[in-house]
PDB file of C-alpha atoms in Angstrom:
ATOM      1  CA  UNK A   1       2.065  13.140  18.422  1.00 51.00           C
ATOM      2  CA  UNK A   2       0.465  13.766  15.035  1.00 50.00           C
ATOM      3  CA  UNK A   3       0.967  11.618  11.948  1.00 49.00           C
ATOM      4  CA  UNK A   4       3.801  13.673  10.493  1.00 48.00           C
ATOM      5  CA  UNK A   5       5.672  13.703  13.789  1.00 49.00           C
ATOM      6  CA  UNK A   6       5.151   9.967  14.102  1.00 46.00           C
ATOM      7  CA  UNK A   7       6.516   9.285  10.640  1.00 49.00           C
ATOM      8  CA  UNK A   8       9.513  11.506  11.288  1.00 45.00           C
ATOM      9  CA  UNK A   9      10.231   9.673  14.546  1.00 47.00           C
ATOM     10  CA  UNK A  10       9.608   6.365  12.822  1.00 46.00           C
ATOM     11  CA  UNK A  11      12.101   7.168  10.079  1.00 44.00           C
ATOM     12  CA  UNK A  12      14.761   8.152  12.591  1.00 43.00           C
ATOM     13  CA  UNK A  13      14.192   4.937  14.520  1.00 45.00           C
ATOM     14  CA  UNK A  14      14.287   2.773  11.412  1.00 42.00           C
ATOM     15  CA  UNK A  15      17.439   4.517  10.247  1.00 40.00           C
ATOM     16  CA  UNK A  16      19.089   3.481  13.509  1.00 41.00           C
ATOM     17  CA  UNK A  17      17.835  -0.106  13.478  1.00 44.00           C
ATOM     18  CA  UNK A  18      20.242  -2.946  12.807  1.00 44.00           C
ATOM     19  CA  UNK A  19      18.097  -4.478  10.059  1.00 44.00           C
ATOM     20  CA  UNK A  20      18.742  -1.439   7.894  1.00 45.00           C
ATOM     21  CA  UNK A  21      22.465  -1.953   8.251  1.00 47.00           C
ATOM     22  CA  UNK A  22      22.045  -5.646   7.644  1.00 46.00           C
ATOM     23  CA  UNK A  23      20.046  -4.857   4.551  1.00 46.00           C
ATOM     24  CA  UNK A  24      22.843  -2.680   3.236  1.00 46.00           C
ATOM     25  CA  UNK A  25      25.476  -5.305   4.052  1.00 46.00           C
ATOM     26  CA  UNK A  26      23.347  -7.949   2.404  1.00 44.00           C
ATOM     27  CA  UNK A  27      22.995  -5.851  -0.700  1.00 43.00           C
ATOM     28  CA  UNK A  28      26.724  -5.256  -0.821  1.00 44.00           C
ATOM     29  CA  UNK A  29      27.422  -8.963  -0.418  1.00 44.00           C
ATOM     30  CA  UNK A  30      24.989  -9.809  -3.148  1.00 44.00           C
ATOM     31  CA  UNK A  31      26.421  -7.131  -5.343  1.00 41.00           C
ATOM     32  CA  UNK A  32      29.841  -8.709  -5.007  1.00 41.00           C
ATOM     33  CA  UNK A  33      28.328 -12.074  -5.894  1.00 41.00           C
ATOM     34  CA  UNK A  34      26.723 -10.560  -8.947  1.00 39.00           C
ATOM     35  CA  UNK A  35      29.623  -8.556 -10.217  1.00 37.00           C
ATOM     36  CA  UNK A  36      29.109 -10.085 -13.610  1.00 35.00           C
ATOM     37  CA  UNK A  37      25.982  -7.985 -13.879  1.00 34.00           C
ATOM     38  CA  UNK A  38      28.181  -4.882 -13.467  1.00 33.00           C
ATOM     39  CA  UNK A  39      25.458  -3.001 -11.647  1.00 33.00           C
ATOM     40  CA  UNK A  40      26.754   0.331 -10.340  1.00 32.00           C
ATOM     41  CA  UNK A  41      26.927   0.443  -6.552  1.00 31.00           C
ATOM     42  CA  UNK A  42      25.062   3.737  -6.618  1.00 31.00           C
ATOM     43  CA  UNK A  43      22.110   2.007  -8.261  1.00 28.00           C
ATOM     44  CA  UNK A  44      22.021  -0.588  -5.508  1.00 28.00           C
ATOM     45  CA  UNK A  45      21.740   2.028  -2.797  1.00 29.00           C
ATOM     46  CA  UNK A  46      19.111   3.965  -4.721  1.00 29.00           C
ATOM     47  CA  UNK A  47      17.049   0.799  -4.896  1.00 32.00           C
ATOM     48  CA  UNK A  48      17.572   0.223  -1.176  1.00 32.00           C
ATOM     49  CA  UNK A  49      16.435   3.744  -0.451  1.00 30.00           C
ATOM     50  CA  UNK A  50      13.207   3.136  -2.332  1.00 32.00           C
ATOM     51  CA  UNK A  51      12.637  -0.011  -0.322  1.00 36.00           C
ATOM     52  CA  UNK A  52      13.221   1.843   2.932  1.00 32.00           C
ATOM     53  CA  UNK A  53      11.088   4.825   1.999  1.00 31.00           C
ATOM     54  CA  UNK A  54       8.155   2.656   1.065  1.00 33.00           C
ATOM     55  CA  UNK A  55       8.654   0.483   4.124  1.00 31.00           C
ATOM     56  CA  UNK A  56       8.206   3.325   6.560  1.00 29.00           C
ATOM     57  CA  UNK A  57       5.315   4.899   4.759  1.00 30.00           C
ATOM     58  CA  UNK A  58       7.234   7.955   3.634  1.00 29.00           C
ATOM     59  CA  UNK A  59       6.732   7.480  -0.049  1.00 32.00           C
ATOM     60  CA  UNK A  60       6.553  10.878  -1.708  1.00 32.00           C
ATOM     61  CA  UNK A  61       3.851  11.680  -4.262  1.00 35.00           C
ATOM     62  CA  UNK A  62       6.395  10.881  -6.950  1.00 33.00           C
ATOM     63  CA  UNK A  63       7.022   7.405  -5.560  1.00 32.00           C
ATOM     64  CA  UNK A  64       3.307   7.005  -4.846  1.00 34.00           C
ATOM     65  CA  UNK A  65       2.560   7.925  -8.423  1.00 38.00           C
ATOM     66  CA  UNK A  66       5.209   5.501  -9.607  1.00 37.00           C
ATOM     67  CA  UNK A  67       3.630   2.704  -7.626  1.00 39.00           C
ATOM     68  CA  UNK A  68       0.173   3.573  -8.869  1.00 42.00           C
ATOM     69  CA  UNK A  69       1.178   4.455 -12.369  1.00 41.00           C
ATOM     70  CA  UNK A  70       2.331   2.244 -15.202  1.00 38.00           C
ATOM     71  CA  UNK A  71       4.215  -0.753 -13.887  1.00 38.00           C
ATOM     72  CA  UNK A  72       7.880  -0.845 -14.737  1.00 38.00           C
ATOM     73  CA  UNK A  73       8.966  -3.989 -16.587  1.00 34.00           C
ATOM     74  CA  UNK A  74      11.552  -4.426 -13.843  1.00 35.00           C
ATOM     75  CA  UNK A  75       9.269  -4.022 -10.825  1.00 40.00           C
ATOM     76  CA  UNK A  76       9.433  -6.874  -8.366  1.00 42.00           C
ATOM     77  CA  UNK A  77       5.808  -6.646  -7.356  1.00 41.00           C
ATOM     78  CA  UNK A  78       4.579  -7.108 -10.856  1.00 41.00           C
ATOM     79  CA  UNK A  79       1.282  -8.587 -11.857  1.00 42.00           C
ATOM     80  CA  UNK A  80       1.363 -11.580 -14.137  1.00 42.00           C
ATOM     81  CA  UNK A  81      -1.772 -11.270 -16.258  1.00 39.00           C
ATOM     82  CA  UNK A  82      -1.402 -14.810 -17.459  1.00 39.00           C
ATOM     83  CA  UNK A  83      -1.990 -16.439 -14.080  1.00 43.00           C
ATOM     84  CA  UNK A  84      -5.369 -17.284 -12.658  1.00 42.00           C
ATOM     85  CA  UNK A  85      -6.408 -15.827  -9.319  1.00 45.00           C
ATOM     86  CA  UNK A  86      -7.317 -17.986  -6.345  1.00 46.00           C
ATOM     87  CA  UNK A  87     -10.074 -15.855  -4.913  1.00 48.00           C
ATOM     88  CA  UNK A  88     -13.797 -16.104  -5.599  1.00 56.00           C
ATOM     89  CA  UNK A  89     -15.241 -17.537  -8.757  1.00 64.00           C
ATOM     90  CA  UNK A  90     -14.700 -15.425 -11.846  1.00 66.00           C
ATOM     91  CA  UNK A  91     -17.659 -14.389 -13.934  1.00 73.00           C
ATOM     92  CA  UNK A  92     -18.267 -12.094 -16.859  1.00 75.00           C
ATOM     93  CA  UNK A  93     -17.060  -8.655 -15.879  1.00 86.00           C
ATOM     94  CA  UNK A  94     -14.895  -9.815 -12.988  1.00 91.00           C
ATOM     95  CA  UNK A  95     -11.249  -8.843 -12.652  1.00 96.00           C
ATOM     96  CA  UNK A  96      -8.790 -11.562 -11.730  1.00 94.00           C
ATOM     97  CA  UNK A  97      -5.763 -10.254  -9.847  1.00 93.00           C
ATOM     98  CA  UNK A  98      -3.076 -12.930 -10.063  1.00 89.00           C
ATOM     99  CA  UNK A  99      -0.542 -13.548  -7.368  1.00 85.00           C
ATOM    100  CA  UNK A 100       2.367 -11.154  -7.446  1.00 78.00           C
ATOM    101  CA  UNK A 101       5.059 -12.328  -9.771  1.00 66.00           C
ATOM    102  CA  UNK A 102       8.248 -13.107  -7.925  1.00 63.00           C
ATOM    103  CA  UNK A 103      11.541 -11.844  -9.311  1.00 61.00           C
ATOM    104  CA  UNK A 104      13.991 -13.832 -11.319  1.00 58.00           C
ATOM    105  CA  UNK A 105      17.275 -13.097  -9.563  1.00 53.00           C
ATOM    106  CA  UNK A 106      19.258 -14.574 -12.447  1.00 57.00           C
ATOM    107  CA  UNK A 107      17.984 -11.921 -14.840  1.00 55.00           C
ATOM    108  CA  UNK A 108      20.181  -9.183 -13.400  1.00 52.00           C
ATOM    109  CA  UNK A 109      17.385  -6.723 -14.087  1.00 49.00           C
ATOM    110  CA  UNK A 110      17.170  -3.631 -11.901  1.00 47.00           C
ATOM    111  CA  UNK A 111      14.139  -3.808  -9.667  1.00 47.00           C
ATOM    112  CA  UNK A 112      12.290  -1.636  -7.209  1.00 55.00           C
ATOM    113  CA  UNK A 113      10.254  -2.935  -4.299  1.00 72.00           C
ATOM    114  CA  UNK A 114       7.466  -1.972  -1.996  1.00 83.00           C
ATOM    115  CA  UNK A 115       7.312  -3.076   1.640  1.00 90.00           C
ATOM    116  CA  UNK A 116       6.100  -6.658   1.884  1.00 91.00           C
ATOM    117  CA  UNK A 117       5.621  -9.613   4.212  1.00 94.00           C
ATOM    118  CA  UNK A 118       5.075 -13.234   3.206  1.00 93.00           C
ATOM    119  CA  UNK A 119       2.324 -14.925   5.240  1.00 95.00           C
ATOM    120  CA  UNK A 120       0.681 -18.279   4.498  1.00 94.00           C
ATOM    121  CA  UNK A 121       2.293 -18.320   1.081  1.00 90.00           C
ATOM    122  CA  UNK A 122       0.848 -14.961   0.077  1.00 93.00           C
ATOM    123  CA  UNK A 123       2.554 -11.611  -0.313  1.00 92.00           C
ATOM    124  CA  UNK A 124       1.099  -8.838   1.815  1.00 94.00           C
ATOM    125  CA  UNK A 125       2.113  -5.329   0.761  1.00 93.00           C
ATOM    126  CA  UNK A 126       1.986  -2.115   2.744  1.00 94.00           C
ATOM    127  CA  UNK A 127      -1.624  -1.114   3.129  1.00 96.00           C
ATOM    128  CA  UNK A 128      -3.256   2.050   1.876  1.00 93.00           C
ATOM    129  CA  UNK A 129      -4.963   2.038   5.268  1.00 96.00           C
ATOM    130  CA  UNK A 130      -2.989   3.698   8.068  1.00 96.00           C
ATOM    131  CA  UNK A 131      -3.008   3.505  11.826  1.00 96.00           C
ATOM    132  CA  UNK A 132      -1.403   5.908  14.281  1.00 95.00           C
ATOM    133  CA  UNK A 133       1.106   4.289  16.614  1.00 94.00           C
ATOM    134  CA  UNK A 134      -0.905   5.334  19.653  1.00 94.00           C
ATOM    135  CA  UNK A 135      -3.951   3.446  18.356  1.00 96.00           C
ATOM    136  CA  UNK A 136      -2.218   0.325  17.107  1.00 97.00           C
ATOM    137  CA  UNK A 137      -2.171  -1.629  20.374  1.00 96.00           C
ATOM    138  CA  UNK A 138      -5.967  -1.610  20.585  1.00 97.00           C
ATOM    139  CA  UNK A 139      -6.143  -3.282  17.178  1.00 97.00           C
ATOM    140  CA  UNK A 140      -3.376  -5.805  17.816  1.00 97.00           C
ATOM    141  CA  UNK A 141      -4.757  -9.333  17.711  1.00 97.00           C
ATOM    142  CA  UNK A 142      -3.067 -12.708  17.908  1.00 98.00           C
ATOM    143  CA  UNK A 143       0.659 -12.984  17.323  1.00 98.00           C
ATOM    144  CA  UNK A 144       1.387 -14.781  14.043  1.00 98.00           C
ATOM    145  CA  UNK A 145       5.184 -14.865  14.254  1.00 97.00           C
ATOM    146  CA  UNK A 146       8.248 -12.780  13.600  1.00 97.00           C
ATOM    147  CA  UNK A 147       9.555 -11.707  10.232  1.00 96.00           C
ATOM    148  CA  UNK A 148      13.017 -12.719   9.169  1.00 93.00           C
ATOM    149  CA  UNK A 149      13.791  -9.847   6.830  1.00 83.00           C
ATOM    150  CA  UNK A 150      16.370 -10.325   4.108  1.00 81.00           C
ATOM    151  CA  UNK A 151      14.191  -9.927   1.046  1.00 83.00           C
ATOM    152  CA  UNK A 152      15.622  -7.442  -1.387  1.00 80.00           C
ATOM    153  CA  UNK A 153      15.477  -6.714  -5.078  1.00 76.00           C
ATOM    154  CA  UNK A 154      17.995  -9.468  -5.779  1.00 76.00           C
ATOM    155  CA  UNK A 155      16.162 -12.181  -3.831  1.00 81.00           C
ATOM    156  CA  UNK A 156      15.053 -15.246  -5.728  1.00 80.00           C
ATOM    157  CA  UNK A 157      11.779 -17.132  -5.398  1.00 80.00           C
ATOM    158  CA  UNK A 158      13.289 -19.582  -2.926  1.00 83.00           C
ATOM    159  CA  UNK A 159      13.889 -16.735  -0.480  1.00 85.00           C
ATOM    160  CA  UNK A 160      10.203 -15.803  -0.280  1.00 86.00           C
ATOM    161  CA  UNK A 161       9.631 -18.184   2.602  1.00 89.00           C
ATOM    162  CA  UNK A 162       7.045 -17.925   5.361  1.00 92.00           C
ATOM    163  CA  UNK A 163       7.308 -14.588   7.226  1.00 94.00           C
ATOM    164  CA  UNK A 164      10.234 -13.416   5.149  1.00 93.00           C
ATOM    165  CA  UNK A 165      10.051  -9.697   4.427  1.00 92.00           C
ATOM    166  CA  UNK A 166      11.939  -6.595   3.426  1.00 91.00           C
ATOM    167  CA  UNK A 167      11.011  -4.692   6.594  1.00 92.00           C
ATOM    168  CA  UNK A 168      13.546  -6.217   8.952  1.00 92.00           C
ATOM    169  CA  UNK A 169      12.710  -8.315  12.010  1.00 94.00           C
ATOM    170  CA  UNK A 170       9.427  -7.454  13.676  1.00 95.00           C
ATOM    171  CA  UNK A 171       6.422  -9.217  15.181  1.00 97.00           C
ATOM    172  CA  UNK A 172       3.352  -9.805  13.027  1.00 98.00           C
ATOM    173  CA  UNK A 173      -0.193  -9.886  14.398  1.00 98.00           C
ATOM    174  CA  UNK A 174      -3.734 -10.270  13.225  1.00 98.00           C
ATOM    175  CA  UNK A 175      -5.832  -7.103  13.256  1.00 98.00           C
ATOM    176  CA  UNK A 176      -8.953  -7.160  15.423  1.00 97.00           C
ATOM    177  CA  UNK A 177     -12.103  -6.885  13.365  1.00 96.00           C
ATOM    178  CA  UNK A 178     -10.443  -7.851  10.085  1.00 97.00           C
ATOM    179  CA  UNK A 179      -9.840 -11.087   8.214  1.00 97.00           C
ATOM    180  CA  UNK A 180      -6.185 -12.074   8.498  1.00 97.00           C
ATOM    181  CA  UNK A 181      -6.483 -13.335   4.956  1.00 96.00           C
ATOM    182  CA  UNK A 182      -6.701  -9.666   4.026  1.00 97.00           C
ATOM    183  CA  UNK A 183      -5.025  -7.568   6.711  1.00 98.00           C
ATOM    184  CA  UNK A 184      -2.148  -8.127   9.156  1.00 98.00           C
ATOM    185  CA  UNK A 185      -0.051  -5.786  11.299  1.00 98.00           C
ATOM    186  CA  UNK A 186       3.621  -5.377  12.106  1.00 97.00           C
ATOM    187  CA  UNK A 187       4.085  -4.161  15.658  1.00 97.00           C
ATOM    188  CA  UNK A 188       7.198  -3.417  17.695  1.00 95.00           C
ATOM    189  CA  UNK A 189       7.993  -1.393  20.780  1.00 94.00           C
ATOM    190  CA  UNK A 190      11.485   0.127  20.954  1.00 92.00           C
ATOM    191  CA  UNK A 191      12.448   2.236  23.964  1.00 92.00           C
ATOM    192  CA  UNK A 192       8.802   2.830  24.707  1.00 91.00           C
ATOM    193  CA  UNK A 193       7.990   3.885  21.143  1.00 94.00           C
ATOM    194  CA  UNK A 194       5.434   1.915  19.155  1.00 95.00           C
ATOM    195  CA  UNK A 195       6.064   1.180  15.479  1.00 94.00           C
ATOM    196  CA  UNK A 196       3.185  -0.356  13.592  1.00 96.00           C
ATOM    197  CA  UNK A 197       2.168  -0.733   9.976  1.00 96.00           C
ATOM    198  CA  UNK A 198      -0.666  -2.539   8.230  1.00 97.00           C
ATOM    199  CA  UNK A 199      -0.117  -4.969   5.358  1.00 97.00           C
ATOM    200  CA  UNK A 200      -2.806  -6.227   3.031  1.00 96.00           C
ATOM    201  CA  UNK A 201      -3.224  -9.143   0.682  1.00 96.00           C
ATOM    202  CA  UNK A 202      -4.748  -7.804  -2.527  1.00 94.00           C
ATOM    203  CA  UNK A 203      -3.351 -10.223  -5.085  1.00 92.00           C
ATOM    204  CA  UNK A 204      -4.344 -13.746  -6.030  1.00 92.00           C
ATOM    205  CA  UNK A 205      -8.005 -12.768  -5.753  1.00 94.00           C
ATOM    206  CA  UNK A 206     -10.988 -12.403  -8.050  1.00 95.00           C
ATOM    207  CA  UNK A 207     -12.937  -9.162  -7.845  1.00 97.00           C
ATOM    208  CA  UNK A 208     -16.548  -9.230  -8.980  1.00 96.00           C
ATOM    209  CA  UNK A 209     -17.559  -5.949  -7.367  1.00 97.00           C
ATOM    210  CA  UNK A 210     -16.291  -3.362  -4.907  1.00 97.00           C
ATOM    211  CA  UNK A 211     -17.397  -5.603  -2.079  1.00 97.00           C
ATOM    212  CA  UNK A 212     -14.667  -8.131  -2.930  1.00 97.00           C
ATOM    213  CA  UNK A 213     -11.951  -5.587  -2.105  1.00 97.00           C
ATOM    214  CA  UNK A 214     -13.379  -2.444  -0.484  1.00 97.00           C
ATOM    215  CA  UNK A 215     -15.816  -4.582   1.490  1.00 97.00           C
ATOM    216  CA  UNK A 216     -12.911  -6.132   3.390  1.00 97.00           C
ATOM    217  CA  UNK A 217     -12.293  -2.739   4.989  1.00 97.00           C
ATOM    218  CA  UNK A 218     -15.639  -2.915   6.806  1.00 95.00           C
ATOM    219  CA  UNK A 219     -16.478   0.721   6.052  1.00 95.00           C
ATOM    220  CA  UNK A 220     -20.255   0.714   6.256  1.00 89.00           C
ATOM    221  CA  UNK A 221     -21.592   2.110   9.512  1.00 91.00           C
ATOM    222  CA  UNK A 222     -18.118   2.660  10.945  1.00 95.00           C
ATOM    223  CA  UNK A 223     -17.113   6.068   9.563  1.00 95.00           C
ATOM    224  CA  UNK A 224     -16.143   8.340  12.456  1.00 96.00           C
ATOM    225  CA  UNK A 225     -15.038  11.275  10.310  1.00 96.00           C
ATOM    226  CA  UNK A 226     -14.283  11.996   6.661  1.00 97.00           C
ATOM    227  CA  UNK A 227     -12.045  14.470   4.864  1.00 97.00           C
ATOM    228  CA  UNK A 228     -11.001  15.151   1.298  1.00 97.00           C
ATOM    229  CA  UNK A 229      -8.003  16.719  -0.414  1.00 97.00           C
ATOM    230  CA  UNK A 230      -7.645  18.257  -3.861  1.00 97.00           C
ATOM    231  CA  UNK A 231      -5.149  16.891  -6.359  1.00 96.00           C
ATOM    232  CA  UNK A 232      -3.123  20.093  -6.158  1.00 96.00           C
ATOM    233  CA  UNK A 233      -2.826  19.814  -2.390  1.00 96.00           C
ATOM    234  CA  UNK A 234      -1.959  16.134  -2.521  1.00 96.00           C
ATOM    235  CA  UNK A 235       0.488  16.505  -5.393  1.00 95.00           C
ATOM    236  CA  UNK A 236       2.357  19.292  -3.613  1.00 95.00           C
ATOM    237  CA  UNK A 237       2.221  17.714  -0.178  1.00 96.00           C
ATOM    238  CA  UNK A 238       0.210  20.608   1.238  1.00 96.00           C
ATOM    239  CA  UNK A 239      -2.097  18.395   3.318  1.00 95.00           C
ATOM    240  CA  UNK A 240      -4.953  20.839   2.909  1.00 96.00           C
ATOM    241  CA  UNK A 241      -7.763  18.656   4.157  1.00 96.00           C
ATOM    242  CA  UNK A 242     -11.394  19.734   4.210  1.00 96.00           C
ATOM    243  CA  UNK A 243     -14.259  17.952   5.950  1.00 95.00           C
ATOM    244  CA  UNK A 244     -16.627  15.916   3.842  1.00 93.00           C
ATOM    245  CA  UNK A 245     -20.103  17.209   4.481  1.00 81.00           C
ATOM    246  CA  UNK A 246     -23.308  15.255   4.072  1.00 79.00           C
ATOM    247  CA  UNK A 247     -23.297  11.840   5.702  1.00 87.00           C
ATOM    248  CA  UNK A 248     -26.163  10.654   3.484  1.00 93.00           C
ATOM    249  CA  UNK A 249     -24.160  11.533   0.371  1.00 95.00           C
ATOM    250  CA  UNK A 250     -21.139   9.630   1.686  1.00 96.00           C
ATOM    251  CA  UNK A 251     -23.262   6.660   2.731  1.00 95.00           C
ATOM    252  CA  UNK A 252     -24.831   6.545  -0.716  1.00 96.00           C
ATOM    253  CA  UNK A 253     -21.404   6.676  -2.332  1.00 97.00           C
ATOM    254  CA  UNK A 254     -20.053   3.853  -0.169  1.00 97.00           C
ATOM    255  CA  UNK A 255     -23.038   1.635  -0.902  1.00 97.00           C
ATOM    256  CA  UNK A 256     -22.566   2.279  -4.613  1.00 98.00           C
ATOM    257  CA  UNK A 257     -18.849   1.599  -4.286  1.00 98.00           C
ATOM    258  CA  UNK A 258     -19.480  -1.845  -2.836  1.00 97.00           C
ATOM    259  CA  UNK A 259     -21.712  -2.640  -5.793  1.00 97.00           C
ATOM    260  CA  UNK A 260     -19.374  -1.004  -8.307  1.00 98.00           C
ATOM    261  CA  UNK A 261     -18.155  -2.750 -11.426  1.00 97.00           C
ATOM    262  CA  UNK A 262     -14.434  -3.604 -11.382  1.00 97.00           C
ATOM    263  CA  UNK A 263     -12.201  -2.550 -14.264  1.00 97.00           C
ATOM    264  CA  UNK A 264      -8.683  -3.844 -14.861  1.00 96.00           C
ATOM    265  CA  UNK A 265      -6.152  -1.115 -14.128  1.00 96.00           C
ATOM    266  CA  UNK A 266      -3.662  -1.857 -16.876  1.00 94.00           C
ATOM    267  CA  UNK A 267      -5.726  -0.636 -19.878  1.00 95.00           C
ATOM    268  CA  UNK A 268      -6.776   2.520 -18.043  1.00 96.00           C
ATOM    269  CA  UNK A 269      -3.201   3.287 -17.047  1.00 96.00           C
ATOM    270  CA  UNK A 270      -2.038   2.639 -20.603  1.00 96.00           C
ATOM    271  CA  UNK A 271      -4.661   5.088 -21.817  1.00 95.00           C
ATOM    272  CA  UNK A 272      -3.207   7.755 -19.512  1.00 96.00           C
ATOM    273  CA  UNK A 273      -5.649   7.948 -16.629  1.00 96.00           C
ATOM    274  CA  UNK A 274      -2.829   9.249 -14.425  1.00 96.00           C
ATOM    275  CA  UNK A 275      -1.985  11.971 -16.917  1.00 95.00           C
ATOM    276  CA  UNK A 276      -5.079  13.847 -15.825  1.00 93.00           C
ATOM    277  CA  UNK A 277      -5.189  15.908 -12.647  1.00 95.00           C
ATOM    278  CA  UNK A 278      -8.943  15.454 -12.414  1.00 96.00           C
ATOM    279  CA  UNK A 279      -8.628  13.587  -9.140  1.00 97.00           C
ATOM    280  CA  UNK A 280      -9.601  13.978  -5.502  1.00 97.00           C
ATOM    281  CA  UNK A 281      -8.551  11.988  -2.469  1.00 97.00           C
ATOM    282  CA  UNK A 282     -10.845  11.123   0.410  1.00 97.00           C
ATOM    283  CA  UNK A 283      -9.757   9.978   3.855  1.00 97.00           C
ATOM    284  CA  UNK A 284     -12.135   7.982   6.013  1.00 97.00           C
ATOM    285  CA  UNK A 285     -11.312   7.602   9.685  1.00 97.00           C
ATOM    286  CA  UNK A 286     -13.102   4.600  11.092  1.00 97.00           C
ATOM    287  CA  UNK A 287     -14.299   4.039  14.631  1.00 97.00           C
ATOM    288  CA  UNK A 288     -11.268   1.804  15.268  1.00 97.00           C
ATOM    289  CA  UNK A 289      -8.967   4.764  14.325  1.00 97.00           C
ATOM    290  CA  UNK A 290      -7.777   3.272  11.050  1.00 98.00           C
ATOM    291  CA  UNK A 291      -7.615   5.755   8.170  1.00 97.00           C
ATOM    292  CA  UNK A 292      -8.665   4.577   4.724  1.00 97.00           C
ATOM    293  CA  UNK A 293      -7.577   6.485   1.621  1.00 97.00           C
ATOM    294  CA  UNK A 294      -9.507   6.316  -1.647  1.00 97.00           C
ATOM    295  CA  UNK A 295      -8.639   8.110  -4.886  1.00 98.00           C
ATOM    296  CA  UNK A 296     -11.513   9.389  -6.995  1.00 98.00           C
ATOM    297  CA  UNK A 297     -11.086  10.063 -10.707  1.00 98.00           C
ATOM    298  CA  UNK A 298     -13.296  12.580 -12.484  1.00 97.00           C
ATOM    299  CA  UNK A 299     -14.615  10.028 -14.953  1.00 95.00           C
ATOM    300  CA  UNK A 300     -16.413   8.245 -12.115  1.00 97.00           C
ATOM    301  CA  UNK A 301     -13.751   5.759 -11.087  1.00 98.00           C
ATOM    302  CA  UNK A 302     -12.295   4.912  -7.685  1.00 98.00           C
ATOM    303  CA  UNK A 303      -9.077   3.150  -6.776  1.00 98.00           C
ATOM    304  CA  UNK A 304      -7.886   1.787  -3.443  1.00 97.00           C
ATOM    305  CA  UNK A 305      -4.162   1.418  -2.816  1.00 93.00           C
ATOM    306  CA  UNK A 306      -2.013  -0.388  -5.336  1.00 87.00           C
ATOM    307  CA  UNK A 307      -4.475  -3.115  -6.244  1.00 92.00           C
ATOM    308  CA  UNK A 308      -4.557  -3.211 -10.059  1.00 94.00           C
ATOM    309  CA  UNK A 309      -8.273  -2.556 -10.280  1.00 97.00           C
ATOM    310  CA  UNK A 310     -10.521   0.489 -10.556  1.00 98.00           C
ATOM    311  CA  UNK A 311     -14.187   0.630  -9.635  1.00 98.00           C
ATOM    312  CA  UNK A 312     -16.826   2.270 -11.782  1.00 98.00           C
ATOM    313  CA  UNK A 313     -19.309   3.739  -9.342  1.00 98.00           C
ATOM    314  CA  UNK A 314     -22.943   4.440 -10.244  1.00 98.00           C
ATOM    315  CA  UNK A 315     -22.848   7.950 -11.697  1.00 98.00           C
ATOM    316  CA  UNK A 316     -25.504   9.539  -9.488  1.00 98.00           C
ATOM    317  CA  UNK A 317     -23.865   8.472  -6.235  1.00 97.00           C
ATOM    318  CA  UNK A 318     -20.410   9.339  -7.520  1.00 98.00           C
ATOM    319  CA  UNK A 319     -21.334  12.801  -8.782  1.00 97.00           C
ATOM    320  CA  UNK A 320     -23.190  13.649  -5.594  1.00 96.00           C
ATOM    321  CA  UNK A 321     -20.019  13.069  -3.579  1.00 97.00           C
ATOM    322  CA  UNK A 322     -17.733  14.602  -6.205  1.00 97.00           C
ATOM    323  CA  UNK A 323     -19.799  17.783  -6.379  1.00 95.00           C
ATOM    324  CA  UNK A 324     -19.818  18.086  -2.580  1.00 95.00           C
ATOM    325  CA  UNK A 325     -16.043  18.501  -2.701  1.00 94.00           C
ATOM    326  CA  UNK A 326     -15.972  21.865  -4.418  1.00 82.00           C
ATOM    327  CA  UNK A 327     -13.444  24.431  -3.230  1.00 62.00           C
TER     328      UNK A 327
END
């Protein structure tokens, strides 16, 4: 079963799972409790659909762009720039990523959500790193517990308790070879089908270089294969992947990426970095079968997932890789 088939099967399974129905019932109940906000029922279900789409990894380029583009003032997973991070020590040039700001349910503000799990007081969001269902069991580590579900766009801070989530009830595990402070896995088997997703903790940290975020993916020396995709292909969902040639060029790029200077995402987004189509996407399949996605921007910047930070890679190493991806 390839990735697309898996995601299609996954969506069908999730659509038939009780938690989805419970989520809808919960939203309806909360809507009745919040009638004073006079939120249209249609809006509620649209929000729920966004939650579900992100939760099963089916986010379209539009949603992906929304999540990676300018943050909406009403987004639940919003960064509070006024809060200090709890990661490594900050120094000149470091980027502090505060903990995700929890919603204020009394505000009545419309909110959208991405898939999340609360573990050890931190919010883990759906990872930009993927794993095929068939390969997930080999990476499954120690069982950490079972999520309770129930988090939605109307949930208050007091509902973000340990192992609460918006992905329904599922078991959570560590991931072999990775720090559980960074990466965890949801894993369930239903009628012989495996459903697994990775969740990462990329907030409440201080980033001094690429190593403080990209380094947690353990890329060096573990690349089994590498591909790239043009912006046009990605933007239109064409999935026209081409192999990345030149292992030395890729190795040099990755080394430079780990040493890269971090830049806060917000100013770059405000300046319109996502308005340009001068982008390429690379996909790195590691020896453990995980698939890491990195977005390269023509001005020499790299971004991983939704973490609000870009990395400015040494120009020689960046251009060598960029130029190798000519069509």
